[in-house]
mmCIF file of C-alpha atoms and ligand atoms in Angstrom:
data_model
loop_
_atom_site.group_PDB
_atom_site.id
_atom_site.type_symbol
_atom_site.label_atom_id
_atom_site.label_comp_id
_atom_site.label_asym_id
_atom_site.label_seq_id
_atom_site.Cartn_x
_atom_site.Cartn_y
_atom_site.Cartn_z
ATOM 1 C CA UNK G 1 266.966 43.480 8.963
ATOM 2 C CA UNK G 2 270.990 42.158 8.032
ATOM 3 C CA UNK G 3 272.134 44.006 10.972
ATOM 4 C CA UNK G 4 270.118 43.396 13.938
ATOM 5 C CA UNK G 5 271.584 41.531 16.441
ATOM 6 C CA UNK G 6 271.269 37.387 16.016
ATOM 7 C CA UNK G 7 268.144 35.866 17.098
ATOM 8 C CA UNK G 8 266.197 39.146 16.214
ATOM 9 C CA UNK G 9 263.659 39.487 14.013
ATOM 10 C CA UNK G 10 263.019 43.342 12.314
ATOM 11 C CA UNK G 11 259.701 44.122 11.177
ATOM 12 C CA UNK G 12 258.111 47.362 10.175
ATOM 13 C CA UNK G 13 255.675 48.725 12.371
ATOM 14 C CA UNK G 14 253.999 51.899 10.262
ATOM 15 C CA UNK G 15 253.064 54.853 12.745
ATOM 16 C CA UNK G 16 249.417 53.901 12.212
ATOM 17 C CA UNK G 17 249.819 50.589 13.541
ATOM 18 C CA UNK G 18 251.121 51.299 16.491
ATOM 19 C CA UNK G 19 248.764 54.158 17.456
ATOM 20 C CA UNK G 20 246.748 51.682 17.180
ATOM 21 C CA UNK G 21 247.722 48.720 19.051
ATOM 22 C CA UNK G 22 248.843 51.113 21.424
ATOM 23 C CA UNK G 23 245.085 52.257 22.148
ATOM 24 C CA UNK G 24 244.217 48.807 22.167
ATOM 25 C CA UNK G 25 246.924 47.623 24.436
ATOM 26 C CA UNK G 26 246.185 46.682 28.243
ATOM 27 C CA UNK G 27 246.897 49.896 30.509
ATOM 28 C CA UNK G 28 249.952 47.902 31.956
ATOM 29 C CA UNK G 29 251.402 46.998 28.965
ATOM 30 C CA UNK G 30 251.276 50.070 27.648
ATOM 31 C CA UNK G 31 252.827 51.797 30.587
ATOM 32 C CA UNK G 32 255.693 49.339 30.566
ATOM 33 C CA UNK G 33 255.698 50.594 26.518
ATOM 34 C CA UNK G 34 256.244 54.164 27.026
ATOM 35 C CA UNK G 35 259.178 53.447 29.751
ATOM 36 C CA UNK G 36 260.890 51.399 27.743
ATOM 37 C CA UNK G 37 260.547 54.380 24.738
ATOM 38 C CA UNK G 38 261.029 57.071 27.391
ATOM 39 C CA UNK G 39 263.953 55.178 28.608
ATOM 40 C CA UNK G 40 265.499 54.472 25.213
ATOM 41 C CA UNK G 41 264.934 58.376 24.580
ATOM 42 C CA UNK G 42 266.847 59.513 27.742
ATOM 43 C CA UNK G 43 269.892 56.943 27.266
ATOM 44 C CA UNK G 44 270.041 59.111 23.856
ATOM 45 C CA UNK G 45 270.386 62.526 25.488
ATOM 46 C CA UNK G 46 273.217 61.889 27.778
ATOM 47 C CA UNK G 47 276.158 63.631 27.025
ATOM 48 C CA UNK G 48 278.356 61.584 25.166
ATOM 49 C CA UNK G 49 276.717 58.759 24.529
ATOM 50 C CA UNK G 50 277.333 56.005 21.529
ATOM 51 C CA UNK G 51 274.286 54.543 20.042
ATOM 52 C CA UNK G 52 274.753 50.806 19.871
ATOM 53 C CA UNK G 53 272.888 47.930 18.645
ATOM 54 C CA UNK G 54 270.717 47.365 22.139
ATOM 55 C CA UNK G 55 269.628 50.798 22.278
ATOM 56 C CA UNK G 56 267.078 49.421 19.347
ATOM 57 C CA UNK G 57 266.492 46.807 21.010
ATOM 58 C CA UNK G 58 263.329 46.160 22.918
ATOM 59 C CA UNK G 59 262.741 42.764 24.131
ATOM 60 C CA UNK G 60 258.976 41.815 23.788
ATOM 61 C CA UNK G 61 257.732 38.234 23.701
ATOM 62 C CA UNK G 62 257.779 37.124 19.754
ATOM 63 C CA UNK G 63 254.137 36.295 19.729
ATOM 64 C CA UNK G 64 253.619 40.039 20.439
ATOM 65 C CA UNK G 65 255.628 40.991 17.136
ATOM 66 C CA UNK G 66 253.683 38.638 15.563
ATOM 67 C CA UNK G 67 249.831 39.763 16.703
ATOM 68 C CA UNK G 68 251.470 43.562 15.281
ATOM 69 C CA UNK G 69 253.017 41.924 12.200
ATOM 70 C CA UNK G 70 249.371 40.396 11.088
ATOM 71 C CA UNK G 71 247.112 43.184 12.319
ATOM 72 C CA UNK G 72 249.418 45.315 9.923
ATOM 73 C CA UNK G 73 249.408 43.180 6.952
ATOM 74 C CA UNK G 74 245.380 42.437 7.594
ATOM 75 C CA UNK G 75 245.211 46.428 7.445
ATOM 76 C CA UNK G 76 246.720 46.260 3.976
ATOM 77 C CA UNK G 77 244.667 43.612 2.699
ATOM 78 C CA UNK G 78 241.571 44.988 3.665
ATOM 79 C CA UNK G 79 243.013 48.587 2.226
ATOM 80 C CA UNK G 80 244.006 47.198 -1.361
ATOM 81 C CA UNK G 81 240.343 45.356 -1.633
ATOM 82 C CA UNK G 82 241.866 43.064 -3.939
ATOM 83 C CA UNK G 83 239.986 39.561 -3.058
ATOM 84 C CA UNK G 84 242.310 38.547 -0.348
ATOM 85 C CA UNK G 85 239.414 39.257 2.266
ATOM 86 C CA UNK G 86 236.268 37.778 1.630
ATOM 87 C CA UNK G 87 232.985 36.039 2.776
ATOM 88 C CA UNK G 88 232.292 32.675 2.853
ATOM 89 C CA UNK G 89 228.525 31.266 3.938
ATOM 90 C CA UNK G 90 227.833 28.563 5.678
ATOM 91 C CA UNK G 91 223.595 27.395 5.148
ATOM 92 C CA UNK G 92 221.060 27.530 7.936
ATOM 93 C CA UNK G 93 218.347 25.226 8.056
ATOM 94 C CA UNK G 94 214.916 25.131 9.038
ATOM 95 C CA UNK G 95 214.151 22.043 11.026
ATOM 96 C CA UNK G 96 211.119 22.039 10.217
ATOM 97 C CA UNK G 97 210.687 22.471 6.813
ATOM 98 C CA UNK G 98 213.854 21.298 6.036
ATOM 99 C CA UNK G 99 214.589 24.038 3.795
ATOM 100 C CA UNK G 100 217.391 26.796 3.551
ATOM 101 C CA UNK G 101 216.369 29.860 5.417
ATOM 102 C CA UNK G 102 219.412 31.847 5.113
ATOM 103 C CA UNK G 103 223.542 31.753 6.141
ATOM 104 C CA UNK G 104 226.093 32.658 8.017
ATOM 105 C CA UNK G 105 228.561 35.015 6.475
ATOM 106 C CA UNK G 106 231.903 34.322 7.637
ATOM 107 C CA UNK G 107 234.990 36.062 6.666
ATOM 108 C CA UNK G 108 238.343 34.382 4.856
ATOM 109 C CA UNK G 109 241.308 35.855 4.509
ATOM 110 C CA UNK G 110 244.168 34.682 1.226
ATOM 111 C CA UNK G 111 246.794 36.763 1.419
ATOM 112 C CA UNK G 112 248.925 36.818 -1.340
ATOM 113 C CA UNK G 113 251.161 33.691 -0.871
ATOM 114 C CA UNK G 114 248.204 31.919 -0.806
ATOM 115 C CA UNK G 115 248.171 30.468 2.411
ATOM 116 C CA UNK G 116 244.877 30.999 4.826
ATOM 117 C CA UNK G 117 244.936 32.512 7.793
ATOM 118 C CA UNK G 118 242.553 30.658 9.933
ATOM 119 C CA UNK G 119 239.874 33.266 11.324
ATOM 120 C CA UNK G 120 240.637 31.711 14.714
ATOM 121 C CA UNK G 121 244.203 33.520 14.439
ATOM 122 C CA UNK G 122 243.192 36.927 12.463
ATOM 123 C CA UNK G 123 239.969 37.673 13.898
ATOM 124 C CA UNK G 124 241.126 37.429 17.968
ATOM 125 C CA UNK G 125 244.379 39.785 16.648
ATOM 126 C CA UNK G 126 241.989 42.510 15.094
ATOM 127 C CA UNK G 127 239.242 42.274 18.043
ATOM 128 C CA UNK G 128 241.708 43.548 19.827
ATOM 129 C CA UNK G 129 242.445 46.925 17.313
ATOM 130 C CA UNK G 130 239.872 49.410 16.144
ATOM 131 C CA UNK G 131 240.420 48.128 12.805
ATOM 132 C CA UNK G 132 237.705 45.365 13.597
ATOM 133 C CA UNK G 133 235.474 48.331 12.813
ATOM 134 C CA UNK G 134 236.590 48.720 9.251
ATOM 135 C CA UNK G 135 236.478 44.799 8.712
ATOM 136 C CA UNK G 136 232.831 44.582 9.799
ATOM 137 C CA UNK G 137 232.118 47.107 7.777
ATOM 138 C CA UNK G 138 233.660 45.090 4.577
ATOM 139 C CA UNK G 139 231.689 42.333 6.196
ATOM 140 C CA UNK G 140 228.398 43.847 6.609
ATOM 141 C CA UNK G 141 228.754 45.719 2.892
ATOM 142 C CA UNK G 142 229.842 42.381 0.763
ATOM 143 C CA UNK G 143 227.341 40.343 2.830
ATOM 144 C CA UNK G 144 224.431 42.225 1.701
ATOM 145 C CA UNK G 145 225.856 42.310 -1.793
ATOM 146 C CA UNK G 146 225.870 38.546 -1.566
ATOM 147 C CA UNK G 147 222.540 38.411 0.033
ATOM 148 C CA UNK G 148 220.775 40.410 -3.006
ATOM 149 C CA UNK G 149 222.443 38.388 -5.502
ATOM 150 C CA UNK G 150 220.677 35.572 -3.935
ATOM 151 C CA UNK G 151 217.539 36.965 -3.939
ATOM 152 C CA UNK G 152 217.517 38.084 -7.531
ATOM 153 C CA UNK G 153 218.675 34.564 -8.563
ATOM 154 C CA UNK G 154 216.202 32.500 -6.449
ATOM 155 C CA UNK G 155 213.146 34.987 -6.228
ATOM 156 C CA UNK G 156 212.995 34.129 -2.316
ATOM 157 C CA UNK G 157 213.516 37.686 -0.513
ATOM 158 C CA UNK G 158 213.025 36.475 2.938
ATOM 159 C CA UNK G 159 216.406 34.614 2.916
ATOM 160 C CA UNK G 160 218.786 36.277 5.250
ATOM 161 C CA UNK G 161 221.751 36.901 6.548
ATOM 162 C CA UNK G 162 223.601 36.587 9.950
ATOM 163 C CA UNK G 163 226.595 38.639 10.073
ATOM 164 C CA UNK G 164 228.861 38.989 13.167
ATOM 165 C CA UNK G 165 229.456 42.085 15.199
ATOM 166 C CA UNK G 166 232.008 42.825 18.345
ATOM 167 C CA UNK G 167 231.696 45.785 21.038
ATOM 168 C CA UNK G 168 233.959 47.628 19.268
ATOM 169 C CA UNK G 169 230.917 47.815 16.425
ATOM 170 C CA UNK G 170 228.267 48.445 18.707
ATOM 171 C CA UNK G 171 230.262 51.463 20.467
ATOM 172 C CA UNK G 172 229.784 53.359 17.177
ATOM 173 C CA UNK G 173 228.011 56.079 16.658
ATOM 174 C CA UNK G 174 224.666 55.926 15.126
ATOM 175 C CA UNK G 175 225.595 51.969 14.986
ATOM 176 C CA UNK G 176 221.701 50.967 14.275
ATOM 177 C CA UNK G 177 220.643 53.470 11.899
ATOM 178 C CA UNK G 178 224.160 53.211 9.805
ATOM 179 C CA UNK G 179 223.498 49.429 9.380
ATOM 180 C CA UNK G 180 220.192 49.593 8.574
ATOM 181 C CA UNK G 181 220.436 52.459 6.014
ATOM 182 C CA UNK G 182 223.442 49.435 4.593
ATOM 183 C CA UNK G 183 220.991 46.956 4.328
ATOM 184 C CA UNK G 184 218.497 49.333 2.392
ATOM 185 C CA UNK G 185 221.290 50.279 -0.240
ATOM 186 C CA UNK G 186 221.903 46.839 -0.872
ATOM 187 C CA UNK G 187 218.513 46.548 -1.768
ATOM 188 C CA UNK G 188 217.336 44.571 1.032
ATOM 189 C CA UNK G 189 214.941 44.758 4.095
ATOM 190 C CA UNK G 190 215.679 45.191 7.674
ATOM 191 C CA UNK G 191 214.435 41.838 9.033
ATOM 192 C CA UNK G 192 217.157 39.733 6.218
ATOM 193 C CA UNK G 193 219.331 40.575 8.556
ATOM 194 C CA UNK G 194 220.766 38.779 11.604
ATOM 195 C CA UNK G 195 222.912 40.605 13.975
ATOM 196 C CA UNK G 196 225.093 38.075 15.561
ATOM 197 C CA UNK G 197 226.569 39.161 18.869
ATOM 198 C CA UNK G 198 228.021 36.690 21.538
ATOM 199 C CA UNK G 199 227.162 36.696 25.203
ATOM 200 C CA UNK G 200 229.915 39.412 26.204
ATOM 201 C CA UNK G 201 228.514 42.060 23.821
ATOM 202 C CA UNK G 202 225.519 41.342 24.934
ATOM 203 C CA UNK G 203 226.282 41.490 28.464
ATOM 204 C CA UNK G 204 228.696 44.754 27.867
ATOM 205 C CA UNK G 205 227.483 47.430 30.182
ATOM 206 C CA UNK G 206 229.713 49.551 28.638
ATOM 207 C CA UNK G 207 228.216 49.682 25.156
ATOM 208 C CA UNK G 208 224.573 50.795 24.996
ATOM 209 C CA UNK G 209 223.593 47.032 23.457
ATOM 210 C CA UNK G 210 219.777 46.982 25.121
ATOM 211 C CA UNK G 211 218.898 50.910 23.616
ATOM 212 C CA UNK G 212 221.095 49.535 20.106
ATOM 213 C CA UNK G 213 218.949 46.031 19.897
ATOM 214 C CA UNK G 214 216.002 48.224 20.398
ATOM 215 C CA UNK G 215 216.824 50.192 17.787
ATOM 216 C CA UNK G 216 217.471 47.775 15.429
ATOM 217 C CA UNK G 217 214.505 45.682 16.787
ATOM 218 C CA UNK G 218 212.215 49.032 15.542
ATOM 219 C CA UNK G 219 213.862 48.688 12.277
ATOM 220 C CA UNK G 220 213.212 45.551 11.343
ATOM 221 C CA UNK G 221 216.495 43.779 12.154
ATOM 222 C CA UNK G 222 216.686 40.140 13.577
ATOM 223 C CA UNK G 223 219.690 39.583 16.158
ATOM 224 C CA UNK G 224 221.073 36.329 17.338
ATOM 225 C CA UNK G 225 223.408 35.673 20.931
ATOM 226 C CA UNK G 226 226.292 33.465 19.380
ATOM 227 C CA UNK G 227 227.580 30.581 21.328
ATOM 228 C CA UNK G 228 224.779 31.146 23.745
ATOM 229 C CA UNK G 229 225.742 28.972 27.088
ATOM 230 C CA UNK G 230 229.770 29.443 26.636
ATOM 231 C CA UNK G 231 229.932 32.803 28.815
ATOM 232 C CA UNK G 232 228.080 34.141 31.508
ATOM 233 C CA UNK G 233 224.255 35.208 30.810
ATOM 234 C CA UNK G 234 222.345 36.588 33.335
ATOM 235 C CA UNK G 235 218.646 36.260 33.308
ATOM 236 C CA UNK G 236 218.307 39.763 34.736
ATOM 237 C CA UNK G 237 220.131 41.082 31.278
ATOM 238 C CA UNK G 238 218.465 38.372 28.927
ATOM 239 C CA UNK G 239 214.881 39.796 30.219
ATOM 240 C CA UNK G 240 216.276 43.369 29.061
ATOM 241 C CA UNK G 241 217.498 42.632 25.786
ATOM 242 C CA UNK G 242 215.660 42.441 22.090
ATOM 243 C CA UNK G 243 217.298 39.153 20.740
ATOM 244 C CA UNK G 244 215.371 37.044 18.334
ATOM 245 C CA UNK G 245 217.332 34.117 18.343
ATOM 246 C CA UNK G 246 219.654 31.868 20.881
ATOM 247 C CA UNK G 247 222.764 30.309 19.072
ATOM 248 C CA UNK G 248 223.426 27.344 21.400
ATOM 249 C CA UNK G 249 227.340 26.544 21.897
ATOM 250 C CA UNK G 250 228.941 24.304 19.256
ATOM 251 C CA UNK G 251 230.131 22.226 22.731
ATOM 252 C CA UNK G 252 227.280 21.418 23.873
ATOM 253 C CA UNK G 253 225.665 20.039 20.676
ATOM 254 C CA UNK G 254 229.332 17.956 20.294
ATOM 255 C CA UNK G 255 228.513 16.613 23.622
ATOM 256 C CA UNK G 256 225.029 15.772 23.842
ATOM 257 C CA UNK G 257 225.090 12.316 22.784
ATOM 258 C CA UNK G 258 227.972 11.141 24.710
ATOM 259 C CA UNK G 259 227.154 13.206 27.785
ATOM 260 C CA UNK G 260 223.807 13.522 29.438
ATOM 261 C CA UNK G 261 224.548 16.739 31.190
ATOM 262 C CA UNK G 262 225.416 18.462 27.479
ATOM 263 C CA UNK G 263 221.815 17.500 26.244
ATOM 264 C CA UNK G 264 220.368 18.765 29.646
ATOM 265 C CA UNK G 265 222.262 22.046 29.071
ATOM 266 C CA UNK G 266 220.689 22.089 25.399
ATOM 267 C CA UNK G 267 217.455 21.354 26.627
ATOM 268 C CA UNK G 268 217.390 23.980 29.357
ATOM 269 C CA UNK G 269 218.948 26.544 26.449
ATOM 270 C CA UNK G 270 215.744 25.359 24.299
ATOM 271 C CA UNK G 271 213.385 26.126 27.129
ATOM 272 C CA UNK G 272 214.840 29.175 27.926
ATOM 273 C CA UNK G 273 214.247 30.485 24.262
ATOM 274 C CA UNK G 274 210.380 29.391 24.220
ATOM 275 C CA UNK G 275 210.084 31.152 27.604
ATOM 276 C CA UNK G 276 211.389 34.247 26.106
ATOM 277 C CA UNK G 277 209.663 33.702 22.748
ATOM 278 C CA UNK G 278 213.047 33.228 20.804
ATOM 279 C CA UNK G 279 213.810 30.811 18.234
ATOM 280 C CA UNK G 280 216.446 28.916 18.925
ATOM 281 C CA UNK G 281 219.407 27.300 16.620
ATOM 282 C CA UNK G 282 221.649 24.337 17.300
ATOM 283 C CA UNK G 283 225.490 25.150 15.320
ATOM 284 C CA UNK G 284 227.564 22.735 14.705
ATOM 285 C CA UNK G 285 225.749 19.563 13.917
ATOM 286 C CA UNK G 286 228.146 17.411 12.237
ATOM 287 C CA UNK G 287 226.344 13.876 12.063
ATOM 288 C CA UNK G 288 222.577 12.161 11.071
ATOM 289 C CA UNK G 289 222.203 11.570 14.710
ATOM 290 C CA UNK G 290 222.921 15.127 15.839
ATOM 291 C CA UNK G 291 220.295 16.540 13.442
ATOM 292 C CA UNK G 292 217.654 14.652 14.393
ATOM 293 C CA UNK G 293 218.418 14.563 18.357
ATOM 294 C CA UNK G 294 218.030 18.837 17.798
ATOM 295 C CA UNK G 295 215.358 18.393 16.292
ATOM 296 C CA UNK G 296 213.503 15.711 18.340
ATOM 297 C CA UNK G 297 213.825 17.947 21.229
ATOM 298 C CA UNK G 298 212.598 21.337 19.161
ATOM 299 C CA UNK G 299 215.478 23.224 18.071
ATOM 300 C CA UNK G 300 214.043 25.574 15.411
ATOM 301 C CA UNK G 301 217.276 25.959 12.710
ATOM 302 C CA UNK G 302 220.394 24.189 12.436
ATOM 303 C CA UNK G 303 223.764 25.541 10.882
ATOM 304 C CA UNK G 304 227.165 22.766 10.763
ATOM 305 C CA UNK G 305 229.010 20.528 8.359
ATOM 306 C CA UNK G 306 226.401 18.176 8.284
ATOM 307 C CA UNK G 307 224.120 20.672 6.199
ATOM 308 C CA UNK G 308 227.207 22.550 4.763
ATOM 309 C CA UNK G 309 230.762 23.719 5.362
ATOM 310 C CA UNK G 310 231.196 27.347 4.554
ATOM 311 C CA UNK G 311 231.191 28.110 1.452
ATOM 312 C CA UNK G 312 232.125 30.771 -1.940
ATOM 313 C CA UNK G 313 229.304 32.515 -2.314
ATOM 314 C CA UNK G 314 229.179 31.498 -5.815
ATOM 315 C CA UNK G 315 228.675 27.739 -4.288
ATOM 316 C CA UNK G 316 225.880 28.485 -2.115
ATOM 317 C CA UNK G 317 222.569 27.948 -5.140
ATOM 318 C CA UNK G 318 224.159 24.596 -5.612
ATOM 319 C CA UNK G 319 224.139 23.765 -2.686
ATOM 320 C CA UNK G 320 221.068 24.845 -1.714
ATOM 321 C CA UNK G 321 219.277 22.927 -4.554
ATOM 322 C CA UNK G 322 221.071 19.982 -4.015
ATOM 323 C CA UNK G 323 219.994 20.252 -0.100
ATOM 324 C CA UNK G 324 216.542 20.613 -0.890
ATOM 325 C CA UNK G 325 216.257 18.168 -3.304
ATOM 326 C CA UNK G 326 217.555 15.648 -1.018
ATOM 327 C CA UNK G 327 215.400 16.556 1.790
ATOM 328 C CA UNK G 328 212.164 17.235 0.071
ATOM 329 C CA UNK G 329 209.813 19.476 3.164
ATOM 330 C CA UNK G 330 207.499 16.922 4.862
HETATM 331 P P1 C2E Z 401 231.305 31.643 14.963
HETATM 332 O O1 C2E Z 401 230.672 32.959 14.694
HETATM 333 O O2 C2E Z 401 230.808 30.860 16.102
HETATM 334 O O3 C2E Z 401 231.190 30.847 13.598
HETATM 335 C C1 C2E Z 401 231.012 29.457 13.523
HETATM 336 C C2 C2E Z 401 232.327 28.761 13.342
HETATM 337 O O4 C2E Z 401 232.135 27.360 13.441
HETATM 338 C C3 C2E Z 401 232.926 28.957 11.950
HETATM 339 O O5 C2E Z 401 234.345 28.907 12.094
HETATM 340 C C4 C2E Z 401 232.439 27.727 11.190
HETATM 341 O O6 C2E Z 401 233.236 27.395 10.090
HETATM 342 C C5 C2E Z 401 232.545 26.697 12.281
HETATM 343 N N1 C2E Z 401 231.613 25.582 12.068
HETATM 344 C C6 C2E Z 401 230.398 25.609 11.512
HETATM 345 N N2 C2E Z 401 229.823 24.392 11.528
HETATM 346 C C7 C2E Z 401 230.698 23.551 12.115
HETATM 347 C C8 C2E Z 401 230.674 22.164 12.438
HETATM 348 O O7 C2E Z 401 229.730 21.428 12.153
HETATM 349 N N3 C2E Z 401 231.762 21.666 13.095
HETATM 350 C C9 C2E Z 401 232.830 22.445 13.416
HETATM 351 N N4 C2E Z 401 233.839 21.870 14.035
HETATM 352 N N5 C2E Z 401 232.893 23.772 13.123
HETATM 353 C C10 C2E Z 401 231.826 24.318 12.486
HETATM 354 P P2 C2E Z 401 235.279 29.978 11.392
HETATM 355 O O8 C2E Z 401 234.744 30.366 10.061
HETATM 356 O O9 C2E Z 401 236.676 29.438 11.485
HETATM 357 O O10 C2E Z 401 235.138 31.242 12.326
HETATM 358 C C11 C2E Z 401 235.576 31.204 13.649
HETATM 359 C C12 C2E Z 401 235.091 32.412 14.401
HETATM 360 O O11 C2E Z 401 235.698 33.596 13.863
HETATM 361 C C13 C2E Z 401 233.595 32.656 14.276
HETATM 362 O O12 C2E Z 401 232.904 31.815 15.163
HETATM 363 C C14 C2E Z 401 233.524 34.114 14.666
HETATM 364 O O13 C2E Z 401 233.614 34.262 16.064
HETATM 365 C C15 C2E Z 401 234.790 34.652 14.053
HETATM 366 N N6 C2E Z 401 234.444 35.258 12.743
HETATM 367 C C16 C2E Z 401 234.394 34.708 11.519
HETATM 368 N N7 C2E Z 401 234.050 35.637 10.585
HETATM 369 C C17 C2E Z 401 233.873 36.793 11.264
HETATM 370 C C18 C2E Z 401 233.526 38.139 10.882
HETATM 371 O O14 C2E Z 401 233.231 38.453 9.721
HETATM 372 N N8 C2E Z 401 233.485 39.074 11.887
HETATM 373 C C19 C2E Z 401 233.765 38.758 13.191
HETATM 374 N N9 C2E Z 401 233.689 39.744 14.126
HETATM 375 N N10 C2E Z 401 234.071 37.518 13.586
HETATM 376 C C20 C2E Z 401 234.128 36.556 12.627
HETATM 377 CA CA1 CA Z 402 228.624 33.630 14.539
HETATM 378 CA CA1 CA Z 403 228.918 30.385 16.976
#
């Protein structure tokens, strides 16, 4: 790094990485990739010439660098298994009964100076890399662990988990049976586990997500369409597909009481779910007034700050008695 030219920044970009990004990359970008290598390679070969400092140079927009830069040291992370990566879970309520029916396992990442990375930076910059396979898989494994813990401490085995899953997951082989035979090792059963997938998995023609959902559906396993109303359902597609549950869009329960057309869109998202027989969950309720506007017009579970941020798993029994024993079931 002393000697690169000023106003350069070196970083190390391992031959894995780059295979990687590389099949990730947009076709364009990866043309204009290989020209600029092909063209660096062919500068080399004429006679004569005298490497200088621009032949290593390769301008590419420093946000770029730094996408590579975090997928790589994300890679390591998840590679040493040393606590850095890790599950947090964030309570889901049943409206009606007021109790805890299970979480949301969401994944935090330390690394070692300490300093989060917020998932909205590190999970958009490996969605784009087929290492998002390998970090659901950490996901789906330390979810479950933290799932039977839970039910050997409580007693209550129909508490579950929702875990979330990208195209990239569902384009694997033997996707369905895989998870399910994870679930079993952990000790648990097919149905304490939610599938969450958002609306452009499940509208993905290019991953088999109706024959998967089936699948899983056969097996016992719940699955849920995250942020349901932010991207483009189709009814056609919703009719085809095996999903248990509706996760309306944080925005719309943020808007509902200041904006009339937000609680139409969240009571058009509840009907649609009781047409289709699904239950249906409001995320991100944040205030009293929230909680009992979902519920007033028949939301079935709530997840948001007002039950619970996410949590360490270690925090969640507290929690969950403390919950409960503030809002006693009617
Ligand atoms: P998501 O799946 O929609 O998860 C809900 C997000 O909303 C979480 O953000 C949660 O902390 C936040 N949230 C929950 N209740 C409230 C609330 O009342 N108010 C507000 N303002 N926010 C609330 P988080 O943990 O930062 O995760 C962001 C996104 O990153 C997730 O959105 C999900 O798309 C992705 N993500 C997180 N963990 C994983 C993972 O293990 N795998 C994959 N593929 N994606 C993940
Ligand atoms: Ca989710
Ligand atoms: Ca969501």
């Amino acid at each position: 790094a002393d000697d690169c030219a000023e106003g350069c920044t070196a970083i190390e970009i391992t031959r894995d990485s780059f295979e990687e990004l590389a099949a990730a990359t947009p076709p364009l970008l990866r043309a204009m990739i290989q020209y600029l290598g092909q063209s660096l390679r062919h500068r080399h070969a004429q006679p004569g010439h005298i490497a200088d400092a621009t032949d290593a140079v390769i301008s590419i927009d420093e946000t770029v660098m730094q996408i590579i830069a975090l997928v790589d040291q994300f890679r390591q992370a998840l590679q040493r298994d040393q606590g850095e990566i890790d599950m947090h879970v964030q309570p889901i309520v049943d409206l009606e009964s007021r109790q805890i029916s299970g979480f949301e396992a969401l994944m935090r990442w330390t690394p070692r100076d300490g300093r989060p990375v917020s998932p909205g930076a590190f999970i958009p910059a490996i969605e784009n890399t087929p290492l998002i396979v390998d970090a659901t898989r950490f996901a789906l494994n330390r979810s479950c662990g933290i799932l039977k813990n839970i039910h050997d401490k409580t007693g209550n085995t129909d508490l579950f988990v929702g875990v979330n899953f990208t195209p990239a997951d569902f384009s694997r082989p033997n996707f369905a049976t895989d998870t399910f035979n994870t679930v079993q090792r952990a000790g648990l059963k097919g149905s304490n586990l939610d599938l969450e997938i958002t609306e452009s998995t499940a509208f993905d023609e290019t991953c088999a997500t109706a024959d998967i959902l089936n699948t899983c559906h056969a097996l016992g396993i719940q699955s849920a369409i995250d942020d349901f109303g932010q991207g483009f359902s189709s009814m056609a597609r919703l009719v085809d597909l095996n999903v248990h549950v509706l996760k309306i869009d944080m925005a719309f329960v943020k808007g509902m009481l200041s904006n009339d057309r937000c609680a139409s869109a969240v009571r058009a998202i509840i009907a649609i779910a009781n047409n289709f027989h699904m239950k249906v969950l409001a995320e991100g309720v944040e205030t009293e007034s929230e909680w009992d506007l979902v519920a007033a017009l028949g939301c079935i579970e709530a997840q948001g700050y007002y039950i619970s941020k996410p949590l360490p798993a270690d925090d969640f029994l507290s929690l969950k008695t403390s919950w409960e024993a503030d809002h006693p079931a009617p």
